[in-house]
Coordinates of C-alpha atoms and ligand atoms in Angstrom, one line a residue:
M836 CA 47.8 123.9 244.0
R837 CA 50.6 126.3 245.6
N838 CA 51.6 123.2 247.9
I839 CA 51.5 120.6 245.1
C840 CA 53.6 122.8 243.1
C841 CA 56.3 123.1 246.1
I842 CA 56.2 119.5 246.9
T843 CA 56.8 118.7 243.3
W844 CA 59.6 121.2 243.4
L845 CA 61.0 119.7 246.4
L846 CA 60.9 116.0 244.9
V847 CA 62.6 117.7 242.0
T848 CA 65.5 119.3 243.9
Q849 CA 65.8 116.2 246.1
F850 CA 65.8 113.9 242.5
L851 CA 68.4 116.5 241.4
M852 CA 70.6 116.3 244.1
L853 CA 70.3 112.6 243.9
V854 CA 71.4 112.3 240.6
T855 CA 74.6 114.9 241.1
E856 CA 75.4 112.8 244.2
S857 CA 75.6 109.9 242.1
Q858 CA 77.7 111.5 239.5
T859 CA 80.4 112.4 242.2
K860 CA 81.0 108.8 242.2
I861 CA 83.5 109.4 239.2
P862 CA 86.4 111.3 240.6
A863 CA 88.3 111.8 237.6
I864 CA 88.4 111.4 233.9
I865 CA 91.5 110.1 232.2
V866 CA 91.9 109.9 228.5
F867 CA 93.9 107.9 226.2
G868 CA 93.6 107.9 222.2
D869 CA 94.0 110.2 219.0
S870 CA 92.9 113.7 217.9
S871 CA 89.4 112.5 218.5
V872 CA 90.1 113.1 222.0
D873 CA 93.4 115.3 222.3
S874 CA 92.9 118.7 224.1
G875 CA 96.6 119.7 223.1
N876 CA 99.5 117.5 223.6
N877 CA 100.7 117.9 220.1
N878 CA 101.2 121.7 221.0
L879 CA 104.3 120.3 223.0
I880 CA 105.8 117.7 220.5
S881 CA 107.4 118.5 217.4
T882 CA 105.2 117.2 214.7
L883 CA 103.3 118.8 211.9
L884 CA 100.1 117.5 213.1
K885 CA 98.9 120.7 214.9
S886 CA 95.9 123.0 215.5
N887 CA 96.7 125.3 218.4
F888 CA 96.1 128.5 215.9
R889 CA 92.8 130.1 214.6
P890 CA 90.3 129.1 213.3
Y891 CA 90.9 126.2 215.7
G892 CA 89.0 126.8 219.0
R893 CA 87.0 129.9 217.4
D894 CA 84.0 128.6 219.1
F895 CA 85.8 127.5 222.3
T896 CA 85.5 129.7 225.5
G897 CA 87.5 132.9 224.8
G898 CA 87.8 131.8 220.9
L899 CA 91.1 129.7 222.3
P900 CA 93.0 127.7 219.8
T901 CA 93.9 124.9 222.4
G902 CA 95.1 122.5 220.1
R903 CA 91.5 120.5 220.2
F904 CA 90.8 119.4 216.5
S905 CA 87.5 121.3 216.6
N906 CA 86.1 124.7 216.4
G907 CA 85.1 124.1 220.2
R908 CA 85.1 121.0 222.4
V909 CA 85.8 117.3 221.9
P910 CA 83.8 114.2 223.5
P911 CA 85.9 113.8 227.0
D912 CA 85.1 117.6 227.8
F913 CA 81.5 116.8 227.3
I914 CA 81.7 113.6 229.8
S915 CA 83.5 115.4 232.4
Q916 CA 81.0 118.2 232.6
A917 CA 78.2 115.5 232.7
F918 CA 79.7 113.6 235.7
G919 CA 79.9 117.0 237.6
L920 CA 83.4 117.7 236.7
K921 CA 85.3 120.5 234.9
P922 CA 84.0 121.3 231.5
T923 CA 87.3 121.0 229.7
I924 CA 90.0 118.4 230.4
P925 CA 93.5 119.7 230.4
A926 CA 96.6 118.3 228.3
Y927 CA 98.9 116.3 230.1
L928 CA 101.9 118.2 228.5
D929 CA 100.3 121.8 228.8
P930 CA 102.6 123.4 231.2
L931 CA 99.9 126.0 232.0
F932 CA 98.3 123.2 234.1
S933 CA 99.7 121.3 236.9
I934 CA 98.9 117.9 239.0
K935 CA 96.2 120.2 240.8
D936 CA 94.4 120.2 237.8
F937 CA 94.9 117.0 236.7
A938 CA 93.8 115.6 239.8
T939 CA 90.1 115.4 238.4
G940 CA 91.1 114.8 234.7
V941 CA 93.9 114.7 232.4
C942 CA 94.3 113.7 228.9
F943 CA 97.3 111.6 227.5
A944 CA 96.0 111.5 223.7
S945 CA 98.0 112.6 220.9
A946 CA 96.6 113.3 217.3
G947 CA 97.8 111.0 214.6
T948 CA 98.3 108.2 217.2
G949 CA 97.1 104.8 216.8
Y950 CA 97.5 101.3 218.4
D951 CA 99.9 100.5 215.9
N952 CA 103.6 101.8 216.5
T953 CA 104.1 102.4 213.1
T954 CA 101.1 104.8 212.7
S955 CA 102.4 107.3 215.4
A956 CA 105.7 107.2 213.7
V957 CA 104.0 108.4 210.4
L958 CA 103.9 111.9 211.8
N959 CA 106.1 112.0 214.7
V960 CA 103.5 112.0 217.4
I961 CA 103.0 110.2 221.0
P962 CA 102.8 106.6 220.8
L963 CA 100.3 104.5 222.9
W964 CA 102.6 102.7 224.7
K965 CA 104.3 106.1 225.7
E966 CA 100.7 107.3 226.7
L967 CA 100.9 104.8 229.4
E968 CA 104.5 105.8 230.3
Y969 CA 103.0 109.6 230.8
Y970 CA 100.6 107.6 233.0
K971 CA 102.5 106.4 235.3
E972 CA 104.4 109.4 235.7
Y973 CA 101.2 111.1 236.6
R974 CA 100.4 108.3 239.2
N975 CA 103.7 109.0 240.9
K976 CA 103.0 113.0 240.8
L977 CA 99.1 112.2 242.2
R978 CA 100.5 110.2 245.0
A979 CA 103.2 112.8 245.9
Y980 CA 100.7 115.4 245.6
L981 CA 97.2 114.0 247.5
G982 CA 99.2 111.0 249.8
E983 CA 99.1 107.0 248.5
E984 CA 95.6 106.4 249.8
K985 CA 93.5 109.0 248.5
A986 CA 95.3 108.8 245.1
N987 CA 94.7 105.2 244.7
E988 CA 91.1 106.0 245.6
I989 CA 91.1 108.4 242.6
L990 CA 93.0 106.1 240.4
S991 CA 90.8 103.2 240.8
E992 CA 87.3 105.0 240.7
A993 CA 88.2 107.2 237.9
L994 CA 86.9 106.8 234.5
Y995 CA 89.2 105.9 231.7
L996 CA 88.6 106.8 228.2
M997 CA 90.2 105.4 225.2
S998 CA 89.4 106.6 221.5
L999 CA 91.6 105.9 218.7
G1000 CA 92.2 103.5 215.7
T1001 CA 91.1 105.5 212.8
N1002 CA 94.6 106.5 212.0
D1003 CA 95.9 102.8 211.9
F1004 CA 93.6 102.4 209.0
L1005 CA 93.8 105.9 207.1
E1006 CA 97.0 107.1 208.0
N1007 CA 99.0 104.0 207.8
Y1008 CA 97.3 100.7 206.2
Y1009 CA 95.5 102.5 203.4
L1010 CA 98.0 104.7 202.7
L1011 CA 101.6 103.0 203.3
P1012 CA 102.5 99.8 201.9
G1013 CA 104.4 98.2 204.8
R1014 CA 101.4 96.9 207.0
R1015 CA 99.5 96.5 203.8
S1016 CA 102.3 94.1 202.6
Q1017 CA 102.1 92.0 206.0
F1018 CA 98.3 91.9 206.7
T1019 CA 94.9 91.4 205.1
V1020 CA 93.0 94.0 206.2
G1021 CA 90.8 91.4 208.4
Q1022 CA 94.3 90.1 210.1
Y1023 CA 95.3 94.0 210.8
E1024 CA 92.0 94.5 212.6
D1025 CA 92.9 91.3 214.9
F1026 CA 96.4 92.7 215.1
L1027 CA 95.2 96.0 216.6
T1028 CA 92.8 94.2 218.6
E1029 CA 95.5 92.7 220.1
L1030 CA 97.1 95.7 220.8
A1031 CA 93.9 96.7 222.5
E1032 CA 94.0 94.1 224.6
N1033 CA 97.5 94.6 225.8
F1034 CA 97.1 98.0 226.6
I1035 CA 93.6 97.4 228.5
R1036 CA 95.3 94.7 230.6
K1037 CA 98.3 97.0 231.4
L1038 CA 95.8 99.7 232.4
Y1039 CA 94.0 97.2 234.6
E1040 CA 97.5 95.9 236.4
L1041 CA 98.0 99.6 236.9
G1042 CA 94.5 100.0 238.7
G1043 CA 91.9 100.8 236.0
R1044 CA 88.8 99.6 236.9
K1045 CA 86.3 101.6 234.7
I1046 CA 87.0 101.9 231.2
S1047 CA 85.1 102.9 228.0
I1048 CA 86.3 102.3 224.4
T1049 CA 85.3 104.0 221.5
G1050 CA 86.4 102.4 217.9
L1051 CA 85.7 103.9 214.9
I1052 CA 82.9 106.2 213.2
P1053 CA 82.0 105.8 209.6
M1054 CA 85.4 106.8 208.3
G1055 CA 84.8 106.6 204.7
C1056 CA 82.3 109.6 205.2
L1057 CA 85.4 111.9 206.6
P1058 CA 85.3 114.6 203.9
L1059 CA 88.9 113.8 202.9
E1060 CA 87.8 110.3 201.9
R1061 CA 85.0 111.7 200.1
T1062 CA 87.1 114.0 198.0
T1063 CA 89.7 111.1 196.9
N1064 CA 86.7 108.8 196.2
F1065 CA 86.4 109.7 192.3
L1066 CA 85.3 106.4 191.3
D1067 CA 82.1 106.8 193.5
Q1068 CA 81.2 110.3 192.9
H1069 CA 82.4 111.8 196.1
G1070 CA 80.3 109.4 197.9
C1071 CA 81.5 107.6 201.1
V1072 CA 84.2 104.8 200.6
K1073 CA 81.8 101.8 201.6
E1074 CA 85.1 99.6 202.4
Y1075 CA 86.3 102.0 205.2
N1076 CA 82.9 101.9 206.5
N1077 CA 82.9 98.1 206.4
V1078 CA 86.2 97.9 207.9
A1079 CA 84.9 100.3 210.6
M1080 CA 82.0 98.3 211.6
E1081 CA 84.0 94.9 211.6
F1082 CA 86.5 96.4 213.8
N1083 CA 84.1 97.9 216.2
T1084 CA 82.7 94.1 216.3
K1085 CA 86.1 92.8 217.2
L1086 CA 86.4 95.4 219.9
E1087 CA 82.9 94.6 221.7
S1088 CA 84.1 90.8 221.7
L1089 CA 87.0 91.8 223.4
V1090 CA 84.9 93.8 226.0
E1091 CA 82.8 91.1 226.4
K1092 CA 85.6 89.0 227.4
L1093 CA 87.5 91.3 229.3
N1094 CA 84.7 91.7 231.6
R1095 CA 84.4 87.9 232.2
E1096 CA 88.2 87.4 232.8
L1097 CA 89.1 90.3 234.7
P1098 CA 87.6 90.8 238.7
R1099 CA 86.0 93.9 239.3
L1100 CA 86.6 95.6 235.7
K1101 CA 83.9 97.3 234.3
I1102 CA 84.8 98.3 230.6
V1103 CA 82.1 99.2 228.1
S1104 CA 81.8 99.9 224.4
A1105 CA 81.3 103.6 223.7
N1106 CA 80.5 102.8 220.1
A1107 CA 79.7 105.9 218.1
Y1108 CA 79.4 104.4 214.8
N1109 CA 75.4 104.3 214.6
I1110 CA 75.0 107.6 216.1
V1111 CA 77.4 109.5 213.6
N1112 CA 76.0 107.2 210.7
E1113 CA 72.5 108.7 211.4
I1114 CA 73.5 111.9 211.3
I1115 CA 75.5 111.7 208.1
R1116 CA 72.4 110.3 206.5
R1117 CA 69.9 112.6 208.0
P1118 CA 71.6 115.6 208.7
S1119 CA 68.8 117.9 208.9
L1120 CA 67.1 116.3 211.6
Y1121 CA 70.0 117.3 213.6
G1122 CA 69.9 120.7 212.4
F1123 CA 73.0 120.5 210.0
E1124 CA 73.0 121.6 206.3
V1125 CA 76.5 120.3 205.1
V1126 CA 77.7 116.9 205.4
K1127 CA 80.1 116.2 202.7
K1128 CA 82.5 119.3 202.9
A1129 CA 83.9 120.5 206.3
C1130 CA 83.6 124.3 207.4
C1131 CA 87.3 125.0 207.2
A1132 CA 88.7 126.2 204.3
T1133 CA 87.5 124.6 201.0
G1134 CA 86.2 121.8 203.3
S1135 CA 87.4 118.9 200.7
F1136 CA 90.8 118.3 202.1
E1137 CA 92.3 121.0 204.4
M1138 CA 93.3 120.1 208.3
S1139 CA 96.1 121.3 210.6
Y1140 CA 98.2 123.8 208.9
L1141 CA 96.1 123.9 205.9
C1142 CA 93.2 125.0 207.7
N1143 CA 94.1 128.5 208.8
Q1144 CA 93.1 132.1 209.5
H1145 CA 94.2 133.1 205.8
N1146 CA 92.1 131.0 204.1
P1147 CA 88.9 132.8 202.9
F1148 CA 86.6 130.0 202.3
T1149 CA 85.9 129.1 206.0
C1150 CA 82.3 129.0 206.8
T1151 CA 80.9 131.5 208.9
D1152 CA 78.3 129.2 211.3
A1153 CA 80.1 125.8 212.2
N1154 CA 77.1 124.7 213.7
K1155 CA 75.9 124.3 210.1
Y1156 CA 78.5 121.4 209.5
V1157 CA 78.8 118.2 210.5
F1158 CA 82.7 118.3 210.0
W1159 CA 84.7 121.2 211.1
D1160 CA 87.8 120.2 209.1
A1161 CA 88.6 117.5 206.4
F1162 CA 88.8 114.9 209.2
H1163 CA 87.1 115.7 212.6
P1164 CA 83.6 116.8 213.5
T1165 CA 82.3 120.1 214.8
D1166 CA 81.7 121.3 218.5
K1167 CA 78.0 120.6 217.8
T1168 CA 78.4 117.1 216.2
N1169 CA 80.6 116.2 219.2
H1170 CA 77.8 117.1 221.6
I1171 CA 75.3 115.6 220.0
V1172 CA 77.2 112.3 220.0
T1173 CA 78.5 112.7 223.1
N1174 CA 75.1 113.3 224.5
H1175 CA 74.1 110.0 222.9
L1176 CA 76.9 108.0 224.3
L1177 CA 76.4 109.8 227.8
Q1178 CA 72.9 108.6 228.1
N1179 CA 72.8 105.2 226.3
V1180 CA 76.3 104.0 227.7
L1181 CA 78.4 105.8 230.1
L1182 CA 75.8 107.2 232.8
P1183 CA 74.0 103.8 233.0
A1184 CA 77.2 102.1 233.5
F1185 CA 79.1 104.8 235.6
G1186 CA 76.6 107.5 236.8
Ligands
NAG2119 C1 106.1 99.2 220.4 O1 107.4 99.9 220.9 C2 107.8 100.1 222.4 C3 108.7 100.9 222.5 O2 109.7 100.6 221.7 C4 107.7 98.3 222.4 O3 107.8 98.3 223.8 C5 106.6 97.5 222.3 O4 106.8 96.2 222.4 C6 106.3 97.9 220.6 N1 105.2 97.4 220.5 C7 104.7 96.4 219.2 C8 103.6 95.7 219.1 O5 105.7 96.2 218.8

């Protein structure tokens, strides 16, 4: 009995070692996108869209408001940890970190940005093309730090995460007249898909080979969108959810096409729509109690500076809430969604 137990234990540890070993195949996680993945770049630029003050980060290590738009971590942090790397991914512009830290993970994302240049202009944040410029600068620094060969190996074996698009629709297309006078929403989806393609092709030319792209969650169910949905008694805005599904489908076709066309590229669609939708439809299955309002402040419309520590209405237990502020998920939601994507998409493809 004792022997069997030990043998089992031995097998289990060997299996775990194998898993851990296979996980070290990814030497670094490199992140592009918007507030869904920004770990603090907006702290260092002049924009009103910030979150480096309390109560943001109150469930992060040390209760630190890092500039993540959450009470805790964002998906790339969980992904990094699952691949055996560090539990948080530093922001490229953060002066507390250097190339030594960035060698195993770096985030170029900027809250409020989108595929479209006119989206990042709305809140004066980092446009996607500039995220790529920062990436080029990072490559040079990495080569100076580790030498050409080692750096190139990391850059081609790294997992590149892209997560953006919500702001193109909600902060630009549906809010401002410019793009709406030029494009139908379907045409705008096509336009953004083309911009996504151009970006991925550039990243590929620069050496990126393992890419995960995340499109849109059911953005019509964000508390802010419910609040302004007077017509439908503050239900989810169906049109926005339909656009999200349509755009995701277009991204998935793009992913298939690029996998066919670009040798040695492995790109996957980490589509979070269904899992987030499932959580929103049946929150109690996941241990949530509140889905229509966010934790911070009244939960109806506040984010960034309106979600601050002077607001007396902020909830005490964010784990009961799907959303942290009116536009962003809680740490717990991010964790559940990321685990789902890891198990179903990322670990099978890159683990
Ligand atoms: C966005 O702006 C950059 C920098 O000005 C420019 O190089 C790029 O062509 C623009 N993209 C589009 C689609 O207009």
